[in-house]
PDB file of C-alpha atoms and ligand atoms in Angstrom:
ATOM      1  CA  MET A   1     -15.634  39.362  39.668  1.00  0.00           C
ATOM      2  CA  ALA A   2     -15.261  39.416  35.899  1.00  0.00           C
ATOM      3  CA  ALA A   3     -11.749  40.243  34.752  1.00  0.00           C
ATOM      4  CA  PRO A   4     -11.399  42.899  32.062  1.00  0.00           C
ATOM      5  CA  VAL A   5     -10.668  41.490  28.650  1.00  0.00           C
ATOM      6  CA  ASP A   6      -7.182  42.444  27.604  1.00  0.00           C
ATOM      7  CA  SER A   7      -4.804  41.156  24.977  1.00  0.00           C
ATOM      8  CA  ALA A   8      -2.944  38.941  27.457  1.00  0.00           C
ATOM      9  CA  GLN A   9      -6.157  37.176  28.379  1.00  0.00           C
ATOM     10  CA  THR A  10      -7.092  36.710  24.731  1.00  0.00           C
ATOM     11  CA  ALA A  11      -3.691  35.159  24.113  1.00  0.00           C
ATOM     12  CA  ARG A  12      -4.217  32.781  27.049  1.00  0.00           C
ATOM     13  CA  SER A  13      -7.625  31.695  25.856  1.00  0.00           C
ATOM     14  CA  VAL A  14      -6.271  30.618  22.460  1.00  0.00           C
ATOM     15  CA  ALA A  15      -3.085  29.056  23.872  1.00  0.00           C
ATOM     16  CA  PRO A  16      -2.933  25.329  22.997  1.00  0.00           C
ATOM     17  CA  ARG A  17      -4.220  22.969  25.667  1.00  0.00           C
ATOM     18  CA  PRO A  18      -2.287  19.985  26.972  1.00  0.00           C
ATOM     19  CA  LEU A  19      -2.345  17.090  24.522  1.00  0.00           C
ATOM     20  CA  PRO A  20      -5.148  14.582  24.956  1.00  0.00           C
ATOM     21  CA  TRP A  21      -4.260  11.442  26.899  1.00  0.00           C
ATOM     22  CA  VAL A  22      -4.624   8.333  24.770  1.00  0.00           C
ATOM     23  CA  ALA A  23      -3.873   4.937  26.308  1.00  0.00           C
ATOM     24  CA  MET A  24      -2.579   2.091  24.163  1.00  0.00           C
ATOM     25  CA  TYR A  25      -3.656  -1.484  24.836  1.00  0.00           C
ATOM     26  CA  HIS A  26      -3.417  -4.592  22.687  1.00  0.00           C
ATOM     27  CA  SER A  27      -4.599  -7.933  24.062  1.00  0.00           C
ATOM     28  CA  VAL A  28      -6.681  -8.595  27.192  1.00  0.00           C
ATOM     29  CA  ASP A  29      -6.047 -12.118  28.403  1.00  0.00           C
ATOM     30  CA  ASP A  30      -3.939 -14.249  30.725  1.00  0.00           C
ATOM     31  CA  CYS A  31      -0.456 -12.721  30.448  1.00  0.00           C
ATOM     32  CA  SER A  32       1.924 -15.424  31.739  1.00  0.00           C
ATOM     33  CA  ASP A  33       3.580 -15.768  28.283  1.00  0.00           C
ATOM     34  CA  ASP A  34       3.893 -12.238  26.936  1.00  0.00           C
ATOM     35  CA  PRO A  35       7.362 -11.420  25.479  1.00  0.00           C
ATOM     36  CA  TYR A  36       6.141  -8.243  23.742  1.00  0.00           C
ATOM     37  CA  ARG A  37       4.321  -6.986  26.830  1.00  0.00           C
ATOM     38  CA  VAL A  38       1.103  -6.475  24.912  1.00  0.00           C
ATOM     39  CA  THR A  39      -1.282  -8.195  27.294  1.00  0.00           C
ATOM     40  CA  VAL A  40      -3.150  -7.113  30.403  1.00  0.00           C
ATOM     41  CA  THR A  41      -5.508  -9.345  32.355  1.00  0.00           C
ATOM     42  CA  PRO A  42      -9.184  -8.381  32.503  1.00  0.00           C
ATOM     43  CA  GLU A  43      -8.700  -7.821  36.255  1.00  0.00           C
ATOM     44  CA  ARG A  44      -5.880  -5.342  35.671  1.00  0.00           C
ATOM     45  CA  LEU A  45      -7.846  -3.514  32.973  1.00  0.00           C
ATOM     46  CA  GLY A  46     -10.727  -3.226  35.462  1.00  0.00           C
ATOM     47  CA  GLU A  47      -8.392  -1.775  38.106  1.00  0.00           C
ATOM     48  CA  GLN A  48      -7.041   0.747  35.618  1.00  0.00           C
ATOM     49  CA  LEU A  49     -10.516   1.878  34.561  1.00  0.00           C
ATOM     50  CA  ALA A  50     -11.469   2.097  38.243  1.00  0.00           C
ATOM     51  CA  TRP A  51      -8.439   4.336  38.780  1.00  0.00           C
ATOM     52  CA  LEU A  52      -9.610   6.624  35.958  1.00  0.00           C
ATOM     53  CA  ARG A  53     -13.031   6.810  37.587  1.00  0.00           C
ATOM     54  CA  ARG A  54     -11.503   7.756  40.959  1.00  0.00           C
ATOM     55  CA  ARG A  55      -9.693  10.621  39.254  1.00  0.00           C
ATOM     56  CA  GLY A  56     -12.912  11.819  37.619  1.00  0.00           C
ATOM     57  CA  LEU A  57     -11.821  10.571  34.201  1.00  0.00           C
ATOM     58  CA  ARG A  58     -13.596   8.294  31.746  1.00  0.00           C
ATOM     59  CA  GLY A  59     -12.341   6.273  28.791  1.00  0.00           C
ATOM     60  CA  VAL A  60     -13.861   6.907  25.357  1.00  0.00           C
ATOM     61  CA  SER A  61     -13.049   6.274  21.708  1.00  0.00           C
ATOM     62  CA  VAL A  62     -10.513   8.586  20.082  1.00  0.00           C
ATOM     63  CA  ALA A  63     -13.233   9.934  17.758  1.00  0.00           C
ATOM     64  CA  ASP A  64     -15.359  10.913  20.784  1.00  0.00           C
ATOM     65  CA  LEU A  65     -12.339  12.367  22.570  1.00  0.00           C
ATOM     66  CA  LEU A  66     -11.380  14.566  19.607  1.00  0.00           C
ATOM     67  CA  ALA A  67     -14.995  15.613  18.968  1.00  0.00           C
ATOM     68  CA  ALA A  68     -15.359  16.695  22.612  1.00  0.00           C
ATOM     69  CA  ARG A  69     -12.117  18.658  22.463  1.00  0.00           C
ATOM     70  CA  ALA A  70     -13.229  20.350  19.237  1.00  0.00           C
ATOM     71  CA  ARG A  71     -16.234  21.626  21.239  1.00  0.00           C
ATOM     72  CA  GLY A  72     -13.886  22.922  23.918  1.00  0.00           C
ATOM     73  CA  GLU A  73     -14.822  20.060  26.266  1.00  0.00           C
ATOM     74  CA  GLY A  74     -13.340  16.675  27.083  1.00  0.00           C
ATOM     75  CA  ARG A  75     -10.912  17.509  29.878  1.00  0.00           C
ATOM     76  CA  ASP A  76     -12.326  14.559  31.788  1.00  0.00           C
ATOM     77  CA  LEU A  77     -11.902  12.123  28.884  1.00  0.00           C
ATOM     78  CA  VAL A  78      -9.125   9.658  28.082  1.00  0.00           C
ATOM     79  CA  GLY A  79      -8.869   7.845  24.756  1.00  0.00           C
ATOM     80  CA  LEU A  80      -8.741   4.044  25.055  1.00  0.00           C
ATOM     81  CA  THR A  81      -7.230   2.248  22.068  1.00  0.00           C
ATOM     82  CA  PHE A  82      -6.780  -1.467  21.426  1.00  0.00           C
ATOM     83  CA  ASP A  83      -4.374  -2.332  18.590  1.00  0.00           C
ATOM     84  CA  ASP A  84      -4.395  -5.359  16.253  1.00  0.00           C
ATOM     85  CA  GLY A  85      -8.017  -6.457  16.821  1.00  0.00           C
ATOM     86  CA  TYR A  86      -7.427  -9.553  18.975  1.00  0.00           C
ATOM     87  CA  ALA A  87     -10.365 -11.923  19.365  1.00  0.00           C
ATOM     88  CA  ASP A  88     -10.088 -11.482  23.145  1.00  0.00           C
ATOM     89  CA  PHE A  89     -11.371  -7.930  22.739  1.00  0.00           C
ATOM     90  CA  LEU A  90     -14.947  -9.233  22.535  1.00  0.00           C
ATOM     91  CA  THR A  91     -14.686 -11.833  25.273  1.00  0.00           C
ATOM     92  CA  ALA A  92     -12.338 -10.159  27.773  1.00  0.00           C
ATOM     93  CA  ALA A  93     -12.053  -6.396  27.147  1.00  0.00           C
ATOM     94  CA  LEU A  94     -15.595  -5.459  26.168  1.00  0.00           C
ATOM     95  CA  PRO A  95     -17.292  -6.790  29.337  1.00  0.00           C
ATOM     96  CA  VAL A  96     -14.868  -4.723  31.474  1.00  0.00           C
ATOM     97  CA  LEU A  97     -15.352  -1.620  29.310  1.00  0.00           C
ATOM     98  CA  ARG A  98     -19.113  -2.009  29.661  1.00  0.00           C
ATOM     99  CA  ARG A  99     -18.886  -2.430  33.426  1.00  0.00           C
ATOM    100  CA  TRP A 100     -17.034   0.888  33.688  1.00  0.00           C
ATOM    101  CA  ASN A 101     -19.189   2.612  31.080  1.00  0.00           C
ATOM    102  CA  CYS A 102     -16.220   3.267  28.804  1.00  0.00           C
ATOM    103  CA  GLY A 103     -15.958   3.507  25.055  1.00  0.00           C
ATOM    104  CA  ALA A 104     -12.908   2.518  23.012  1.00  0.00           C
ATOM    105  CA  THR A 105     -11.320   2.446  19.585  1.00  0.00           C
ATOM    106  CA  LEU A 106     -10.294  -0.893  18.116  1.00  0.00           C
ATOM    107  CA  PHE A 107      -7.655  -0.776  15.358  1.00  0.00           C
ATOM    108  CA  VAL A 108      -8.035  -3.839  13.149  1.00  0.00           C
ATOM    109  CA  LEU A 109      -6.236  -5.428  10.187  1.00  0.00           C
ATOM    110  CA  PRO A 110      -8.770  -6.176   7.432  1.00  0.00           C
ATOM    111  CA  GLY A 111      -6.056  -8.094   5.529  1.00  0.00           C
ATOM    112  CA  ARG A 112      -5.787 -10.644   8.375  1.00  0.00           C
ATOM    113  CA  LEU A 113      -9.407 -11.305   9.335  1.00  0.00           C
ATOM    114  CA  GLY A 114      -9.618 -14.429  11.464  1.00  0.00           C
ATOM    115  CA  GLY A 115      -5.824 -14.795  11.277  1.00  0.00           C
ATOM    116  CA  ASP A 116      -3.279 -14.296  14.022  1.00  0.00           C
ATOM    117  CA  ASN A 117      -0.349 -12.058  15.048  1.00  0.00           C
ATOM    118  CA  ALA A 118       2.047 -13.696  12.572  1.00  0.00           C
ATOM    119  CA  TRP A 119       4.189 -10.503  12.595  1.00  0.00           C
ATOM    120  CA  ASP A 120       5.382 -11.225  16.169  1.00  0.00           C
ATOM    121  CA  PRO A 121       8.029 -13.928  15.603  1.00  0.00           C
ATOM    122  CA  LEU A 122       8.246 -15.001  19.254  1.00  0.00           C
ATOM    123  CA  GLY A 123       4.526 -15.596  19.648  1.00  0.00           C
ATOM    124  CA  PRO A 124       2.460 -16.695  21.446  1.00  0.00           C
ATOM    125  CA  ARG A 125      -0.022 -16.864  18.569  1.00  0.00           C
ATOM    126  CA  LYS A 126      -3.115 -14.865  19.388  1.00  0.00           C
ATOM    127  CA  PRO A 127      -6.210 -15.130  17.189  1.00  0.00           C
ATOM    128  CA  LEU A 128      -7.563 -11.987  15.524  1.00  0.00           C
ATOM    129  CA  LEU A 129     -11.231 -11.110  15.161  1.00  0.00           C
ATOM    130  CA  THR A 130     -13.134 -12.331  12.126  1.00  0.00           C
ATOM    131  CA  ALA A 131     -15.287  -9.976  10.026  1.00  0.00           C
ATOM    132  CA  ASP A 132     -18.270 -10.982  12.165  1.00  0.00           C
ATOM    133  CA  GLY A 133     -16.377 -10.254  15.351  1.00  0.00           C
ATOM    134  CA  ILE A 134     -15.490  -6.767  14.126  1.00  0.00           C
ATOM    135  CA  ARG A 135     -19.117  -6.127  13.188  1.00  0.00           C
ATOM    136  CA  GLN A 136     -20.161  -7.284  16.658  1.00  0.00           C
ATOM    137  CA  ALA A 137     -17.759  -4.833  18.309  1.00  0.00           C
ATOM    138  CA  ALA A 138     -19.036  -2.035  16.049  1.00  0.00           C
ATOM    139  CA  ALA A 139     -22.635  -2.917  16.939  1.00  0.00           C
ATOM    140  CA  GLU A 140     -21.669  -2.510  20.627  1.00  0.00           C
ATOM    141  CA  GLY A 141     -20.610   1.074  19.932  1.00  0.00           C
ATOM    142  CA  VAL A 142     -16.874   0.459  19.643  1.00  0.00           C
ATOM    143  CA  GLU A 143     -15.163   2.727  17.114  1.00  0.00           C
ATOM    144  CA  ILE A 144     -13.431   0.632  14.445  1.00  0.00           C
ATOM    145  CA  GLY A 145     -10.255   2.112  13.000  1.00  0.00           C
ATOM    146  CA  SER A 146      -7.656   0.830  10.565  1.00  0.00           C
ATOM    147  CA  HIS A 147      -4.266  -0.585  11.564  1.00  0.00           C
ATOM    148  CA  GLY A 148      -3.407  -1.055   7.876  1.00  0.00           C
ATOM    149  CA  LEU A 149      -4.067  -4.258   5.991  1.00  0.00           C
ATOM    150  CA  THR A 150      -1.438  -6.663   7.298  1.00  0.00           C
ATOM    151  CA  HIS A 151       0.730  -4.959   9.978  1.00  0.00           C
ATOM    152  CA  VAL A 152       3.531  -3.515   7.857  1.00  0.00           C
ATOM    153  CA  ASP A 153       6.027  -0.923   9.124  1.00  0.00           C
ATOM    154  CA  LEU A 154       4.956   1.954   6.860  1.00  0.00           C
ATOM    155  CA  THR A 155       8.263   3.808   7.221  1.00  0.00           C
ATOM    156  CA  ARG A 156       9.943   0.880   5.404  1.00  0.00           C
ATOM    157  CA  ALA A 157       7.205   0.258   2.836  1.00  0.00           C
ATOM    158  CA  ASP A 158       7.565   1.225  -0.842  1.00  0.00           C
ATOM    159  CA  ASP A 159       5.097   3.772  -2.252  1.00  0.00           C
ATOM    160  CA  LEU A 160       2.662   1.216  -3.629  1.00  0.00           C
ATOM    161  CA  THR A 161       2.578  -0.834  -0.420  1.00  0.00           C
ATOM    162  CA  LEU A 162       2.133   2.292   1.686  1.00  0.00           C
ATOM    163  CA  LYS A 163      -0.806   3.439  -0.408  1.00  0.00           C
ATOM    164  CA  THR A 164      -2.405  -0.005  -0.536  1.00  0.00           C
ATOM    165  CA  GLU A 165      -2.125  -0.544   3.243  1.00  0.00           C
ATOM    166  CA  VAL A 166      -3.675   2.820   4.015  1.00  0.00           C
ATOM    167  CA  VAL A 167      -6.315   3.183   1.270  1.00  0.00           C
ATOM    168  CA  GLU A 168      -7.468  -0.427   0.850  1.00  0.00           C
ATOM    169  CA  SER A 169      -7.832  -1.042   4.572  1.00  0.00           C
ATOM    170  CA  ARG A 170     -10.158   1.954   4.833  1.00  0.00           C
ATOM    171  CA  ALA A 171     -12.253   0.772   1.880  1.00  0.00           C
ATOM    172  CA  LEU A 172     -12.474  -2.781   3.280  1.00  0.00           C
ATOM    173  CA  LEU A 173     -13.562  -1.506   6.692  1.00  0.00           C
ATOM    174  CA  GLU A 174     -16.260   0.620   5.119  1.00  0.00           C
ATOM    175  CA  GLU A 175     -17.514  -2.448   3.276  1.00  0.00           C
ATOM    176  CA  LEU A 176     -17.368  -4.465   6.474  1.00  0.00           C
ATOM    177  CA  THR A 177     -19.014  -2.056   8.934  1.00  0.00           C
ATOM    178  CA  GLY A 178     -20.974   0.246   6.633  1.00  0.00           C
ATOM    179  CA  VAL A 179     -19.134   3.353   7.864  1.00  0.00           C
ATOM    180  CA  ALA A 180     -15.863   4.847   6.716  1.00  0.00           C
ATOM    181  CA  ALA A 181     -13.065   4.505   9.283  1.00  0.00           C
ATOM    182  CA  ASP A 182     -12.012   7.929  10.573  1.00  0.00           C
ATOM    183  CA  GLY A 183      -9.053   6.657  12.546  1.00  0.00           C
ATOM    184  CA  PHE A 184      -5.774   5.062  11.533  1.00  0.00           C
ATOM    185  CA  CYS A 185      -3.090   3.559  13.749  1.00  0.00           C
ATOM    186  CA  TYR A 186       0.516   3.146  12.536  1.00  0.00           C
ATOM    187  CA  PRO A 187       1.715  -0.459  12.916  1.00  0.00           C
ATOM    188  CA  TYR A 188       4.550  -0.637  15.507  1.00  0.00           C
ATOM    189  CA  GLY A 189       3.791   3.047  16.174  1.00  0.00           C
ATOM    190  CA  THR A 190       6.465   3.956  13.616  1.00  0.00           C
ATOM    191  CA  VAL A 191       5.718   7.031  11.566  1.00  0.00           C
ATOM    192  CA  ASP A 192       7.419   9.503   9.252  1.00  0.00           C
ATOM    193  CA  ALA A 193       6.253  12.513   7.228  1.00  0.00           C
ATOM    194  CA  ARG A 194       5.543  10.346   4.174  1.00  0.00           C
ATOM    195  CA  ALA A 195       3.265   7.995   6.135  1.00  0.00           C
ATOM    196  CA  VAL A 196       1.439  10.941   7.720  1.00  0.00           C
ATOM    197  CA  GLU A 197       0.809  12.402   4.268  1.00  0.00           C
ATOM    198  CA  ALA A 198      -0.501   9.086   2.903  1.00  0.00           C
ATOM    199  CA  VAL A 199      -2.893   8.719   5.844  1.00  0.00           C
ATOM    200  CA  ARG A 200      -4.161  12.286   5.520  1.00  0.00           C
ATOM    201  CA  GLU A 201      -4.622  11.907   1.759  1.00  0.00           C
ATOM    202  CA  ALA A 202      -6.617   8.700   2.241  1.00  0.00           C
ATOM    203  CA  GLY A 203      -9.219  10.729   4.149  1.00  0.00           C
ATOM    204  CA  TYR A 204      -8.622   9.673   7.739  1.00  0.00           C
ATOM    205  CA  ALA A 205      -9.544  12.357  10.282  1.00  0.00           C
ATOM    206  CA  TYR A 206      -6.831  11.301  12.745  1.00  0.00           C
ATOM    207  CA  ALA A 207      -4.078   8.747  13.299  1.00  0.00           C
ATOM    208  CA  CYS A 208      -2.441   7.267  16.390  1.00  0.00           C
ATOM    209  CA  ALA A 209       1.311   6.831  16.818  1.00  0.00           C
ATOM    210  CA  ILE A 210       3.363   6.333  20.008  1.00  0.00           C
ATOM    211  CA  ASP A 211       6.126   8.939  20.218  1.00  0.00           C
ATOM    212  CA  PRO A 212       5.810  10.996  17.011  1.00  0.00           C
ATOM    213  CA  GLY A 213       7.995  13.865  18.281  1.00  0.00           C
ATOM    214  CA  PRO A 214       7.904  16.851  15.921  1.00  0.00           C
ATOM    215  CA  LEU A 215       5.277  15.149  13.715  1.00  0.00           C
ATOM    216  CA  THR A 216       2.771  15.357  16.593  1.00  0.00           C
ATOM    217  CA  GLY A 217      -0.648  16.507  15.397  1.00  0.00           C
ATOM    218  CA  PRO A 218      -4.078  15.090  14.555  1.00  0.00           C
ATOM    219  CA  HIS A 219      -2.443  12.578  12.173  1.00  0.00           C
ATOM    220  CA  ALA A 220       0.304  11.578  14.619  1.00  0.00           C
ATOM    221  CA  LEU A 221      -1.184  11.404  18.095  1.00  0.00           C
ATOM    222  CA  PRO A 222       1.148  10.288  20.860  1.00  0.00           C
ATOM    223  CA  ARG A 223      -0.096   7.442  23.043  1.00  0.00           C
ATOM    224  CA  VAL A 224       0.926   5.992  26.367  1.00  0.00           C
ATOM    225  CA  HIS A 225       1.553   2.249  26.596  1.00  0.00           C
ATOM    226  CA  VAL A 226      -0.455   0.786  29.460  1.00  0.00           C
ATOM    227  CA  GLY A 227       0.584  -2.679  30.570  1.00  0.00           C
ATOM    228  CA  GLN A 228       0.099  -5.338  33.190  1.00  0.00           C
ATOM    229  CA  ASN A 229       2.598  -3.638  35.546  1.00  0.00           C
ATOM    230  CA  ASP A 230       0.694  -0.399  35.543  1.00  0.00           C
ATOM    231  CA  THR A 231      -0.853  -0.218  38.953  1.00  0.00           C
ATOM    232  CA  ALA A 232      -2.654   2.922  40.087  1.00  0.00           C
ATOM    233  CA  TRP A 233       0.604   4.503  41.258  1.00  0.00           C
ATOM    234  CA  ARG A 234       2.436   3.937  37.971  1.00  0.00           C
ATOM    235  CA  LEU A 235      -0.551   5.177  35.983  1.00  0.00           C
ATOM    236  CA  PHE A 236      -0.518   8.357  38.024  1.00  0.00           C
ATOM    237  CA  LEU A 237       3.154   8.915  37.146  1.00  0.00           C
ATOM    238  CA  LYS A 238       2.603   8.151  33.456  1.00  0.00           C
ATOM    239  CA  HIS A 239      -0.284  10.610  33.339  1.00  0.00           C
ATOM    240  CA  ARG A 240       1.903  13.307  34.893  1.00  0.00           C
ATOM    241  CA  LEU A 241       4.888  12.563  32.641  1.00  0.00           C
ATOM    242  CA  HIS A 242       2.729  12.645  29.529  1.00  0.00           C
ATOM    243  CA  ARG A 243       1.655  16.187  30.409  1.00  0.00           C
ATOM    244  CA  LEU A 244       5.210  17.296  31.177  1.00  0.00           C
ATOM    245  CA  ARG A 245       7.030  15.648  28.303  1.00  0.00           C
ATOM    246  CA  ARG A 246       4.686  16.324  25.447  1.00  0.00           C
ATOM    247  CA  ARG A 247       4.254  19.864  24.274  1.00  0.00           C
ATOM    248  CA  PRO A 248       0.881  21.108  23.073  1.00  0.00           C
ATOM    249  CA  ALA A 249       0.549  20.855  19.288  1.00  0.00           C
ATOM    250  CA  GLU A 250      -1.320  22.687  16.577  1.00  0.00           C
ATOM    251  CA  GLY A 251      -4.790  21.353  15.823  1.00  0.00           C
ATOM    252  CA  LEU A 252      -5.119  19.301  19.025  1.00  0.00           C
TER     253      LEU A 252
HETATM  254 ZN1  LIG B   1      -0.061  -3.548  16.054  1.00  0.00          ZN
END
């Protein structure tokens, strides 16, 4: 039976939806030496994607997730993001993503092509993708986003550095892949109003943070860290907590 349209129903239909779920990964590799807890094994990643499948969910790039939501769809989609652009993305993550028919967004550092994670003082050193590696990932349908040029905490950067990290990295990625990067990801997940403004001004359509609090919006998307300890049960709890803790936000 069709319910009569009244003002209460209209209000409900425009009420903000729960925030999209965006998972944050970094490296996919052996994780016996992992002081920053940024690594999951390919086996664990496979188990996590299998868990999504069992719940009727599928991993996609953030661009695809946001586009689906803009059409009023995408309740069955989860954003999968991989920060820093480690070389193991091609060899270890991509085969698992393909097996589970998932897309992803890879946030790379065009100022450190072929370098390593020198910003993590404890190591271990992990090689980053070269320009060719990034092009290969893009050719496989992976969305390439910017993580800045060199992995600088933007909330501590002076105005010139902030602008250079945000603007130049986008220009370099366009040169490298042939398409402008729509997505940005704040290094360390740290963000303030000034960084959000710089990212918006540079023309990015969205940006990923971790816990942006009141800044939450298309240019400060919260993400959930997913690690090696996240078995199906813990993922279930994180999914629930994300929905409870994070209020719906304008424009999402
Ligand atoms: Zn990073």
